[in-house]
Coordinates of C-alpha atoms and ligand atoms in Angstrom, one line a residue:
Chain T
M1 CA 0.1 0.0 -0.1
S2 CA 1.3 3.6 -0.7
E3 CA 2.0 6.2 1.7
P4 CA -1.3 7.7 3.1
R5 CA -1.6 11.5 2.3
L6 CA -2.6 12.0 5.9
R7 CA -1.0 9.8 8.7
I8 CA -2.1 10.7 12.3
R9 CA -0.8 8.9 15.4
G10 CA -1.5 9.4 19.0
L11 CA -3.0 12.8 18.7
K12 CA -3.9 14.3 22.0
K13 CA -5.2 17.9 22.9
A14 CA -6.5 18.9 26.4
F15 CA -8.3 22.2 27.2
G16 CA -7.5 22.7 30.8
A17 CA -8.7 19.5 32.5
K18 CA -10.9 18.3 29.7
Q19 CA -9.0 15.8 27.4
V20 CA -10.8 16.3 24.1
L21 CA -8.6 14.3 21.9
D22 CA -7.0 11.3 23.6
G23 CA -4.9 9.5 21.0
I24 CA -6.3 9.7 17.6
D25 CA -5.0 7.2 15.0
L26 CA -6.2 7.8 11.5
D27 CA -5.1 7.3 7.9
V28 CA -6.5 9.2 4.7
A29 CA -5.3 7.8 1.5
V30 CA -4.6 9.9 -1.5
G31 CA -8.0 10.7 -3.4
E32 CA -10.2 9.3 -0.6
S33 CA -13.1 11.0 0.9
L34 CA -13.5 10.3 4.6
V35 CA -16.4 11.2 6.6
V36 CA -16.0 12.0 10.4
I37 CA -18.9 11.5 12.6
G38 CA -19.3 11.7 16.2
G39 CA -21.4 13.4 19.0
S40 CA -21.4 17.1 19.7
G41 CA -18.4 18.4 21.3
T42 CA -16.3 15.3 20.8
G43 CA -13.5 17.2 19.3
K44 CA -14.0 16.8 15.4
S45 CA -13.5 20.5 14.7
V46 CA -10.5 20.5 16.9
L47 CA -9.1 17.5 15.0
L48 CA -9.2 19.5 11.8
K49 CA -7.6 22.6 13.3
C50 CA -4.8 20.4 14.9
I51 CA -4.1 19.3 11.2
L52 CA -4.0 22.9 9.9
G53 CA -1.7 24.0 12.7
I54 CA -4.4 26.2 14.1
I55 CA -4.5 24.6 17.4
R56 CA -1.3 23.2 18.7
P57 CA -1.7 19.5 19.8
D58 CA -0.3 18.5 23.2
E59 CA 1.2 15.1 21.8
G60 CA 1.2 13.0 18.7
S61 CA 2.2 13.1 15.0
I62 CA 0.4 14.3 11.9
R63 CA 2.3 13.5 8.7
L64 CA 1.4 15.0 5.2
D65 CA 2.9 12.7 2.4
G66 CA 5.4 11.6 5.1
Q67 CA 6.3 15.2 6.2
E68 CA 5.7 15.9 9.9
L69 CA 3.4 18.8 10.3
V70 CA 3.4 19.0 14.2
G71 CA 5.8 21.7 15.3
L72 CA 6.1 23.6 12.0
R73 CA 6.3 27.2 12.2
G74 CA 6.6 30.3 9.9
R75 CA 7.3 29.8 6.3
A76 CA 7.4 25.9 6.5
L77 CA 3.9 26.1 8.2
A78 CA 2.4 28.5 5.7
D79 CA 3.9 26.2 2.8
A80 CA 2.2 23.0 4.4
R81 CA -1.1 25.0 4.7
A82 CA -1.1 25.8 1.2
H83 CA -2.1 22.3 0.4
F84 CA -5.4 22.6 2.3
G85 CA -8.6 24.2 1.9
M86 CA -11.1 24.6 4.8
L87 CA -14.7 25.2 5.1
F88 CA -15.0 26.5 8.9
Q89 CA -18.2 25.4 10.7
G90 CA -19.5 29.0 11.2
G91 CA -18.4 30.2 7.8
A92 CA -15.8 32.6 9.0
L93 CA -16.3 34.8 6.1
F94 CA -14.5 38.2 6.0
D95 CA -17.3 40.6 6.8
S96 CA -15.2 43.7 5.6
L97 CA -14.8 42.4 2.1
P98 CA -17.7 41.6 -0.7
V99 CA -18.6 37.9 -1.5
W100 CA -16.3 37.9 -4.5
R101 CA -13.2 39.0 -2.8
N102 CA -13.9 36.5 -0.2
V103 CA -14.1 33.6 -2.8
T104 CA -11.0 34.6 -4.5
F105 CA -9.0 35.4 -1.2
A106 CA -6.6 32.5 -1.5
L107 CA -5.9 33.4 -5.2
T108 CA -5.3 37.0 -4.6
Q109 CA -3.8 36.3 -1.0
G110 CA -5.7 39.5 0.0
K111 CA -4.2 41.6 -2.7
L112 CA -6.4 43.9 -5.0
G113 CA -5.0 42.8 -8.4
G114 CA -7.0 41.2 -11.3
G115 CA -10.3 42.7 -10.2
Q116 CA -12.4 41.7 -13.4
Q117 CA -10.8 38.3 -13.9
M118 CA -11.2 37.5 -10.1
H119 CA -14.8 38.6 -10.2
A120 CA -15.5 36.4 -13.2
L121 CA -14.0 33.6 -11.4
A122 CA -15.9 34.1 -8.3
V123 CA -19.2 34.0 -10.2
E124 CA -18.1 30.7 -11.8
V125 CA -17.4 29.1 -8.4
L126 CA -20.6 30.7 -6.8
A127 CA -22.5 28.9 -9.5
K128 CA -21.2 25.7 -8.5
V129 CA -22.6 26.1 -5.0
G130 CA -26.0 27.2 -6.5
L131 CA -25.5 30.9 -5.9
E132 CA -26.6 33.4 -8.5
P133 CA -24.1 36.1 -9.8
R134 CA -25.8 38.9 -8.0
V135 CA -24.5 37.5 -4.7
A136 CA -21.0 38.1 -5.6
D137 CA -21.3 41.8 -5.0
L138 CA -23.1 41.6 -1.7
R139 CA -21.5 41.6 1.7
P140 CA -21.4 38.4 3.8
S141 CA -23.8 40.1 6.4
E142 CA -26.5 40.6 3.8
L143 CA -26.7 36.7 3.2
S144 CA -28.8 34.2 4.9
G145 CA -27.1 31.5 7.0
G146 CA -27.2 28.7 4.3
M147 CA -25.8 31.3 1.7
Q148 CA -23.0 32.2 3.9
K149 CA -22.3 28.5 4.2
R150 CA -22.1 28.0 0.6
V151 CA -20.0 31.2 -0.1
A152 CA -17.7 29.8 2.6
L153 CA -17.7 26.5 0.6
A154 CA -16.8 28.2 -2.6
R155 CA -14.0 30.1 -0.9
A156 CA -12.6 26.8 0.3
I157 CA -12.6 25.1 -3.1
A158 CA -11.9 28.2 -5.2
A159 CA -8.0 27.9 -5.3
G160 CA -8.3 24.2 -6.1
P161 CA -6.4 22.7 -3.0
E162 CA -5.5 19.1 -2.9
I163 CA -6.9 18.4 0.4
L164 CA -10.3 19.7 1.5
F165 CA -11.9 19.9 5.0
F166 CA -15.6 20.6 5.1
D167 CA -16.9 21.1 8.8
E168 CA -20.6 20.6 8.5
P169 CA -21.2 21.5 5.0
T170 CA -24.8 20.9 4.9
T171 CA -26.0 22.1 8.3
G172 CA -28.5 24.9 7.8
L173 CA -29.3 24.0 4.2
D174 CA -32.7 22.8 2.8
P175 CA -32.6 19.2 1.6
I176 CA -32.3 20.1 -2.1
R177 CA -29.4 22.5 -1.6
A178 CA -27.8 19.9 0.6
D179 CA -27.8 17.5 -2.1
T180 CA -26.3 19.9 -4.5
I181 CA -23.4 20.4 -1.9
N182 CA -23.0 16.6 -1.5
A183 CA -22.8 16.2 -5.3
L184 CA -20.2 19.0 -5.3
I185 CA -17.8 17.6 -2.7
R186 CA -18.3 14.1 -4.2
Q187 CA -17.1 15.7 -7.6
Q188 CA -14.2 17.4 -6.0
V189 CA -12.9 14.0 -5.0
T190 CA -14.0 11.9 -8.0
A191 CA -13.5 14.3 -10.8
L192 CA -10.7 16.6 -9.4
G193 CA -8.9 13.9 -7.5
A194 CA -9.0 15.9 -4.1
T195 CA -8.6 14.1 -0.8
A196 CA -11.5 15.3 1.5
I197 CA -12.4 14.9 5.2
T198 CA -15.9 16.0 5.9
I199 CA -17.5 16.4 9.4
T200 CA -21.3 15.8 9.3
H201 CA -24.2 14.9 11.5
D202 CA -26.4 14.3 8.4
M203 CA -26.5 10.7 7.6
A204 CA -27.8 11.1 4.2
S205 CA -25.1 13.4 3.4
A206 CA -22.5 11.2 4.8
R207 CA -23.7 8.0 2.6
H208 CA -23.4 10.4 -0.5
I209 CA -19.9 11.9 0.1
A210 CA -18.1 9.0 1.9
D211 CA -15.7 6.4 0.7
R212 CA -15.0 5.6 4.4
V213 CA -16.4 6.6 7.8
A214 CA -14.6 7.2 11.0
M215 CA -16.3 7.7 14.4
I216 CA -14.9 9.8 17.1
H217 CA -16.0 8.9 20.6
A218 CA -14.0 9.6 24.0
G219 CA -11.2 11.1 22.2
R220 CA -10.4 8.3 20.0
I221 CA -11.3 7.0 16.6
H222 CA -13.9 4.5 18.0
W223 CA -14.8 2.7 14.7
E224 CA -13.9 3.1 11.1
G225 CA -14.8 1.2 8.0
P226 CA -16.2 1.6 4.4
V227 CA -19.5 3.6 4.0
S228 CA -21.1 0.3 2.9
A229 CA -20.4 -1.2 6.4
L230 CA -22.2 1.8 8.2
D231 CA -25.6 0.0 8.7
D232 CA -24.1 -3.4 9.8
S233 CA -21.0 -2.2 11.7
G234 CA -22.0 -4.5 14.5
D235 CA -20.9 -1.5 17.0
P236 CA -23.7 -0.3 19.3
H237 CA -22.1 3.3 19.5
V238 CA -22.2 3.6 15.6
D239 CA -25.7 2.0 15.4
Q240 CA -27.1 4.4 18.0
F241 CA -25.5 7.4 15.9
V242 CA -26.5 6.2 12.7
H243 CA -30.2 5.6 13.8
G244 CA -30.3 8.6 16.0
R245 CA -31.5 6.9 19.1
A246 CA -31.6 8.6 22.4
E247 CA -31.3 5.2 24.2
G248 CA -27.9 3.4 23.8
P249 CA -24.2 3.4 25.0
I250 CA -23.9 7.0 24.2
S251 CA -25.3 9.2 27.0
A252 CA -27.3 12.1 25.7
T253 CA -25.8 14.4 28.4
V254 CA -22.5 15.6 27.5
A255 CA -19.9 16.2 30.1
P256 CA -19.0 19.9 30.4
Chain R
M1 CA 2.0 27.7 60.5
A2 CA -1.2 29.7 60.3
V3 CA 0.7 33.0 61.1
A4 CA 3.4 32.1 58.5
D5 CA 0.7 31.5 56.0
F6 CA -0.9 34.8 57.0
L7 CA 2.3 36.7 56.4
L8 CA 3.3 34.9 53.3
R9 CA 0.1 35.1 51.2
P10 CA 0.4 39.0 50.5
L11 CA 3.9 38.3 49.6
I12 CA 3.1 35.4 47.2
A13 CA 0.2 37.5 45.6
L14 CA 2.7 40.3 45.2
G15 CA 5.2 38.0 43.7
A16 CA 2.6 36.5 41.3
F17 CA 1.5 40.0 40.3
A18 CA 5.1 41.2 39.5
L19 CA 5.7 37.9 37.4
G20 CA 2.6 38.4 35.5
M21 CA 3.4 41.9 34.8
L22 CA 7.1 40.9 33.5
A23 CA 5.5 38.0 31.4
G24 CA 3.0 40.5 29.8
I25 CA 5.7 43.0 29.1
G26 CA 7.6 40.1 27.4
R27 CA 4.6 39.0 25.3
L28 CA 4.0 42.5 24.2
A29 CA 7.6 42.9 23.3
I30 CA 7.7 39.7 21.3
F31 CA 4.3 40.9 19.8
A32 CA 5.9 44.1 18.8
L33 CA 8.9 42.8 17.2
T34 CA 6.9 40.0 15.0
G35 CA 4.8 43.0 13.9
V36 CA 7.8 45.0 13.0
R37 CA 9.2 42.0 11.2
A38 CA 5.9 41.6 9.2
A39 CA 6.0 45.3 8.3
L40 CA 9.7 45.1 7.0
T41 CA 9.3 41.9 4.9
P42 CA 7.1 41.2 2.1
P43 CA 4.2 40.7 1.2
W44 CA 3.0 44.1 1.6
Y45 CA -0.4 45.4 1.2
P46 CA -0.4 49.0 0.1
A47 CA -4.2 49.3 -0.2
R48 CA -4.5 48.0 3.3
L49 CA -2.1 50.7 4.5
L50 CA -3.8 53.5 2.8
E51 CA -7.2 52.4 4.0
Q52 CA -5.8 52.3 7.5
M53 CA -4.0 55.7 7.0
G54 CA -7.4 57.2 6.2
L55 CA -9.1 55.7 9.2
I56 CA -6.5 56.5 11.7
G57 CA -5.4 59.9 10.5
W58 CA -8.1 61.5 8.4
F59 CA -11.0 60.7 10.6
S60 CA -9.0 61.5 14.0
L61 CA -8.4 65.2 12.8
P62 CA -11.8 66.7 14.2
V63 CA -11.3 65.3 17.8
V64 CA -7.5 66.1 17.7
G65 CA -8.2 69.7 16.5
L66 CA -11.0 70.3 18.9
T67 CA -8.8 69.2 21.7
A68 CA -5.9 71.3 20.8
L69 CA -7.8 74.4 20.2
F70 CA -9.6 74.4 23.6
T71 CA -6.6 73.3 25.6
G72 CA -4.4 75.8 23.9
A73 CA -6.9 78.7 25.0
A74 CA -7.2 77.5 28.5
L75 CA -3.5 77.1 28.9
A76 CA -3.0 80.6 27.8
Q77 CA -5.5 81.9 30.3
Q78 CA -3.9 79.9 33.0
I79 CA -0.4 81.2 32.4
Y80 CA -1.7 84.7 32.1
V81 CA -3.5 84.4 35.6
G82 CA -0.3 82.6 37.1
G83 CA 2.0 85.1 35.6
Q84 CA 0.1 88.0 36.9
R85 CA 1.5 87.2 40.4
F86 CA 4.9 87.8 39.3
S87 CA 4.0 90.5 36.7
A88 CA 5.1 88.1 34.1
E89 CA 2.1 88.1 32.0
S90 CA 4.2 88.6 28.9
T91 CA 5.6 85.1 29.1
V92 CA 2.2 83.7 27.9
P93 CA 3.4 83.1 24.1
A94 CA 6.5 81.7 25.0
V95 CA 5.3 79.3 27.7
T96 CA 2.2 78.4 25.6
V97 CA 4.2 77.2 22.6
I98 CA 6.8 75.5 24.8
A99 CA 4.2 73.6 26.6
I100 CA 2.0 72.6 23.5
V101 CA 4.8 71.5 21.4
R102 CA 6.9 69.5 23.9
E103 CA 4.2 68.0 26.0
L104 CA 0.6 68.7 25.5
G105 CA 0.3 68.4 21.7
P106 CA 1.8 65.0 21.4
V107 CA 0.2 63.7 24.6
L108 CA -3.2 64.8 24.2
A109 CA -3.3 63.7 20.4
G110 CA -1.8 60.4 21.4
L111 CA -4.4 59.9 24.0
M112 CA -7.4 61.2 22.0
V113 CA -6.4 58.9 19.0
A114 CA -5.8 56.1 21.3
G115 CA -9.2 56.3 22.5
R116 CA -10.6 56.1 19.1
V117 CA -8.2 53.8 17.3
S118 CA -6.7 51.3 19.7
S119 CA -10.3 50.4 20.9
A120 CA -11.6 50.2 17.3
I121 CA -8.6 48.0 16.3
A122 CA -8.9 45.8 19.3
A123 CA -12.7 45.4 18.7
E124 CA -12.2 44.5 15.0
L125 CA -9.5 42.0 15.4
A126 CA -11.1 40.4 18.5
T127 CA -14.3 39.9 16.6
M128 CA -12.3 38.4 13.7
R129 CA -10.7 36.1 16.4
V130 CA -14.1 35.0 17.9
T131 CA -15.6 34.4 14.5
E132 CA -12.7 32.5 13.1
Q133 CA -11.8 34.7 10.5
L134 CA -8.3 34.8 11.7
D135 CA -8.0 31.1 11.7
A136 CA -9.6 31.1 8.2
M137 CA -7.0 33.7 6.8
V138 CA -4.2 31.4 7.4
T139 CA -5.9 28.7 5.6
L140 CA -6.3 31.0 2.6
R141 CA -2.5 31.4 2.1
T142 CA -2.5 34.9 3.9
D143 CA -0.7 35.7 6.9
P144 CA -2.6 38.1 9.3
W145 CA 0.6 39.7 10.4
S146 CA 1.3 41.0 7.1
Y147 CA -2.4 41.6 6.1
L148 CA -3.8 43.1 9.5
I149 CA -1.2 43.8 12.0
A150 CA 1.6 45.4 9.8
P151 CA -0.6 47.9 7.9
R152 CA -2.0 49.3 11.2
L153 CA 1.3 49.6 13.0
V154 CA 2.9 51.4 10.0
A155 CA -0.3 53.5 9.4
S156 CA -0.5 54.7 12.8
T157 CA 3.2 55.4 13.1
L158 CA 3.2 57.4 10.1
M159 CA -0.1 59.4 10.8
L160 CA 0.4 60.6 14.3
P161 CA 3.3 63.0 13.5
I162 CA 0.9 64.7 11.0
L163 CA -1.8 64.6 13.6
V164 CA 0.5 66.3 16.2
L165 CA 1.6 68.7 13.9
V166 CA -1.9 69.8 13.2
A167 CA -2.3 69.8 16.9
N168 CA 0.6 71.9 17.7
I169 CA -0.4 74.5 15.2
I170 CA -4.1 74.6 16.3
G171 CA -3.1 74.6 19.9
V172 CA -0.9 77.6 19.4
L173 CA -3.5 79.4 17.5
G174 CA -6.0 78.7 20.4
G175 CA -3.8 80.3 23.0
Y176 CA -3.2 83.3 20.3
A177 CA -7.1 83.9 19.9
L178 CA -7.7 83.9 23.6
S179 CA -4.8 86.1 24.3
V180 CA -5.6 88.6 21.6
G181 CA -9.3 88.4 21.9
R182 CA -9.6 88.6 25.6
L183 CA -6.1 89.4 27.3
G184 CA -5.3 92.3 25.1
F185 CA -2.2 91.1 23.5
N186 CA -1.1 92.5 20.2
G187 CA -1.5 89.9 17.5
A188 CA 1.8 90.3 15.5
A189 CA 4.0 90.8 18.6
Y190 CA 2.4 87.5 20.1
L191 CA 3.2 85.5 16.9
A192 CA 6.8 87.0 16.7
T193 CA 7.3 85.8 20.3
T194 CA 6.1 82.4 19.6
R195 CA 8.4 82.1 16.7
R196 CA 11.4 83.5 18.7
Y197 CA 11.0 80.8 21.5
L198 CA 10.2 77.8 19.4
E199 CA 13.2 75.8 18.6
S200 CA 13.7 73.1 16.0
D201 CA 14.7 70.6 18.7
D202 CA 11.3 71.1 20.2
I203 CA 9.6 70.3 16.9
V204 CA 11.8 67.3 16.3
S205 CA 11.1 65.8 19.7
S206 CA 7.4 66.5 19.3
L207 CA 7.3 64.3 16.1
V208 CA 9.5 61.6 17.6
K209 CA 7.2 61.3 20.5
A210 CA 4.2 61.4 18.1
A211 CA 5.6 58.4 16.1
V212 CA 6.4 56.4 19.0
F213 CA 3.0 57.1 20.5
G214 CA 1.3 56.1 17.1
F215 CA 3.2 52.9 17.1
C216 CA 2.4 52.2 20.7
L217 CA -1.5 52.9 20.4
A218 CA -1.7 50.7 17.4
L219 CA 0.4 48.0 19.1
A220 CA -2.0 47.8 22.1
G221 CA -5.2 47.6 19.9
C222 CA -3.5 44.8 17.9
Y223 CA -2.0 42.9 20.8
H224 CA -5.3 42.7 22.8
G225 CA -7.5 42.2 19.8
F226 CA -5.4 39.4 18.2
R227 CA -4.8 37.5 21.4
S228 CA -8.6 37.8 22.7
G229 CA -10.8 34.9 23.1
G230 CA -14.0 34.0 24.9
G231 CA -17.0 35.4 22.8
A232 CA -18.6 38.8 23.1
A233 CA -17.3 39.4 26.6
G234 CA -13.6 38.8 25.3
V235 CA -14.3 41.4 22.7
G236 CA -15.3 43.7 25.3
R237 CA -12.4 43.0 27.5
A238 CA -10.0 43.4 24.6
T239 CA -11.4 46.9 23.9
T240 CA -10.9 48.2 27.4
N241 CA -7.7 46.7 27.9
A242 CA -6.3 48.0 24.5
V243 CA -7.2 51.7 25.7
V244 CA -5.8 51.1 29.1
S245 CA -2.5 49.7 27.8
A246 CA -2.4 52.5 25.0
F247 CA -2.8 55.2 27.8
I248 CA 0.0 53.6 29.9
L249 CA 2.3 53.1 27.1
I250 CA 1.9 56.7 25.8
L251 CA 2.4 58.2 29.3
L252 CA 5.4 56.1 29.9
F253 CA 7.1 56.7 26.8
N254 CA 6.3 60.4 27.0
L255 CA 8.2 60.6 30.5
A256 CA 11.0 58.6 29.1
I257 CA 11.5 60.8 26.1
T258 CA 11.1 64.2 27.9
V259 CA 13.7 63.1 30.6
L260 CA 16.0 61.8 27.8
V261 CA 15.8 64.7 25.6
F262 CA 15.2 67.6 28.0
G263 CA 16.7 66.4 31.3
A264 CA 20.2 66.0 30.2
Ligands
ATP1 N1 -10.2 27.0 21.7 C1 -10.8 26.4 22.7 N2 -10.7 26.5 23.8 C2 -11.2 25.8 24.8 N3 -11.9 24.6 24.5 C3 -12.1 24.4 23.3 C4 -11.6 25.1 22.2 N4 -12.1 24.6 21.2 C5 -12.7 23.7 21.5 N5 -12.9 23.4 22.6 C6 -13.6 22.3 23.5 O1 -13.3 21.1 22.8 C7 -14.3 20.3 22.8 C8 -14.5 19.9 21.3 O2 -14.8 21.0 20.6 P1 -15.1 20.8 18.9 O3 -15.5 22.2 18.4 O4 -14.0 20.0 18.3 O5 -16.4 19.7 18.9 P2 -17.1 19.1 17.8 O6 -16.8 17.8 17.8 O7 -16.7 19.9 16.5 O8 -18.7 19.5 18.1 P3 -19.9 19.9 17.0 O9 -20.4 18.7 16.4 O10 -20.9 20.4 18.1 O11 -19.3 20.9 16.2 C9 -15.5 21.1 23.3 O12 -15.8 20.6 24.5 C10 -15.1 22.4 23.4 O13 -15.7 23.0 24.4
MG2 MG1 -17.6 21.2 15.2

């Protein structure tokens, strides 16, 4: 088997006394679409931020094509980050810039050059997420929550990064829009050869997007397997999550 | 045991406070150096710099001008009243210009701009921190130090000398207007005396102070905004702390420069 694109070993992160990640081991192959599921507050978003070097893990190793990412700083860290694109859970759009400047931000690196060309490109990418050209000239504050999410998605994919992270891409979208987004994410992987990690609570979306599914529970990868095994995993935690039952091994009250 | 504890506790608290203070100064110094390095190395963002120069410089003119005008006039009145006791009313133009150019112009302009700008910078950056815009920026191949911090530091350092120059002129004119209009001074003689007592050293030190204050007030805003956390309350805290830190830095550096330049 070839070297995985991402290889995570023994990743730990605590905030104060709260051990959020407690030894994550995870591999993501080149051109694979991995969906990460798990209860609210189990550290899914923290995991992605650790990979991007936004949160510094306490322990463990994260390798990108064999290169260690943990501990990188400055130029080296910026170079490593250039491989990634991320859709943040809250959108994180720059509210001081119009939508089209947001979408092309990675391409211009915040500079003002190439106005017309960038505007045209932004309109093109916005169309992919189902947004009309007129949205390009609005400010993020003028958009609905679902529209903001799609603009953020457009911004994450606009520069064509090789590795894509989507933190709850379909949350807050109507089912039809959600399906467009699922198809788009699938297309990034199948047609463009990107590697993707998607966090979602939406099982329909997970089935559509995933090659493989991993479940985080108690700070570790509790279960992982191909998406086809999701329904007969034989694991009570996964079963409870997939079928959305309040009764089961996962308690509905989350420790603070 | 209990007595020792009773005696030690304040000492421990004092030590912890002093250590925390030193650590804070160290963090601020490292932050300043990182910001300066970002300002001196590419990528540069001229559009962002111009935008900040407008926000910091242009929009501060009214408040700085108004402060200088009223303070200059009040100062002239006080010097006149104080001078009467020694029959030294004629020192009004000389003392006014020296007090304004050496001290009041830079300090008042610095404090007024800090109230406006440090708080605005801190609130903006803290909001960007809370809404993950700063995290998003690094995933979009852009360094917030170059894109956000450096333009603010440079713009503020460049604009404050200009604002202080304006404050000095308006402050002197405020003193002039009150002296001529109310105290019966001869206008031409007042201006001639002002010119005679104003030395180029005074102007240079005034502008050096201004540049230092400009850097300090932007630094305080960036530092507290960039490092903030904890939601809306965190944004509020960052804003307050930025103004307090900016005031302390400005007053400290003012004393240091005054003693260095004029105390020797
Ligand atoms: N910067 C931070 N400082 C302190 N605690 C944090 C921070 N970021 C995350 N946490 C804590 O880490 C835990 C995991 O957070 P995370 O955002 O990764 O959850 P999640 O799995 O993405 O949940 P959700 O599905 O609700 O988005 C939470 O308990 C949260 O309180
Ligand atoms: Mg999350």
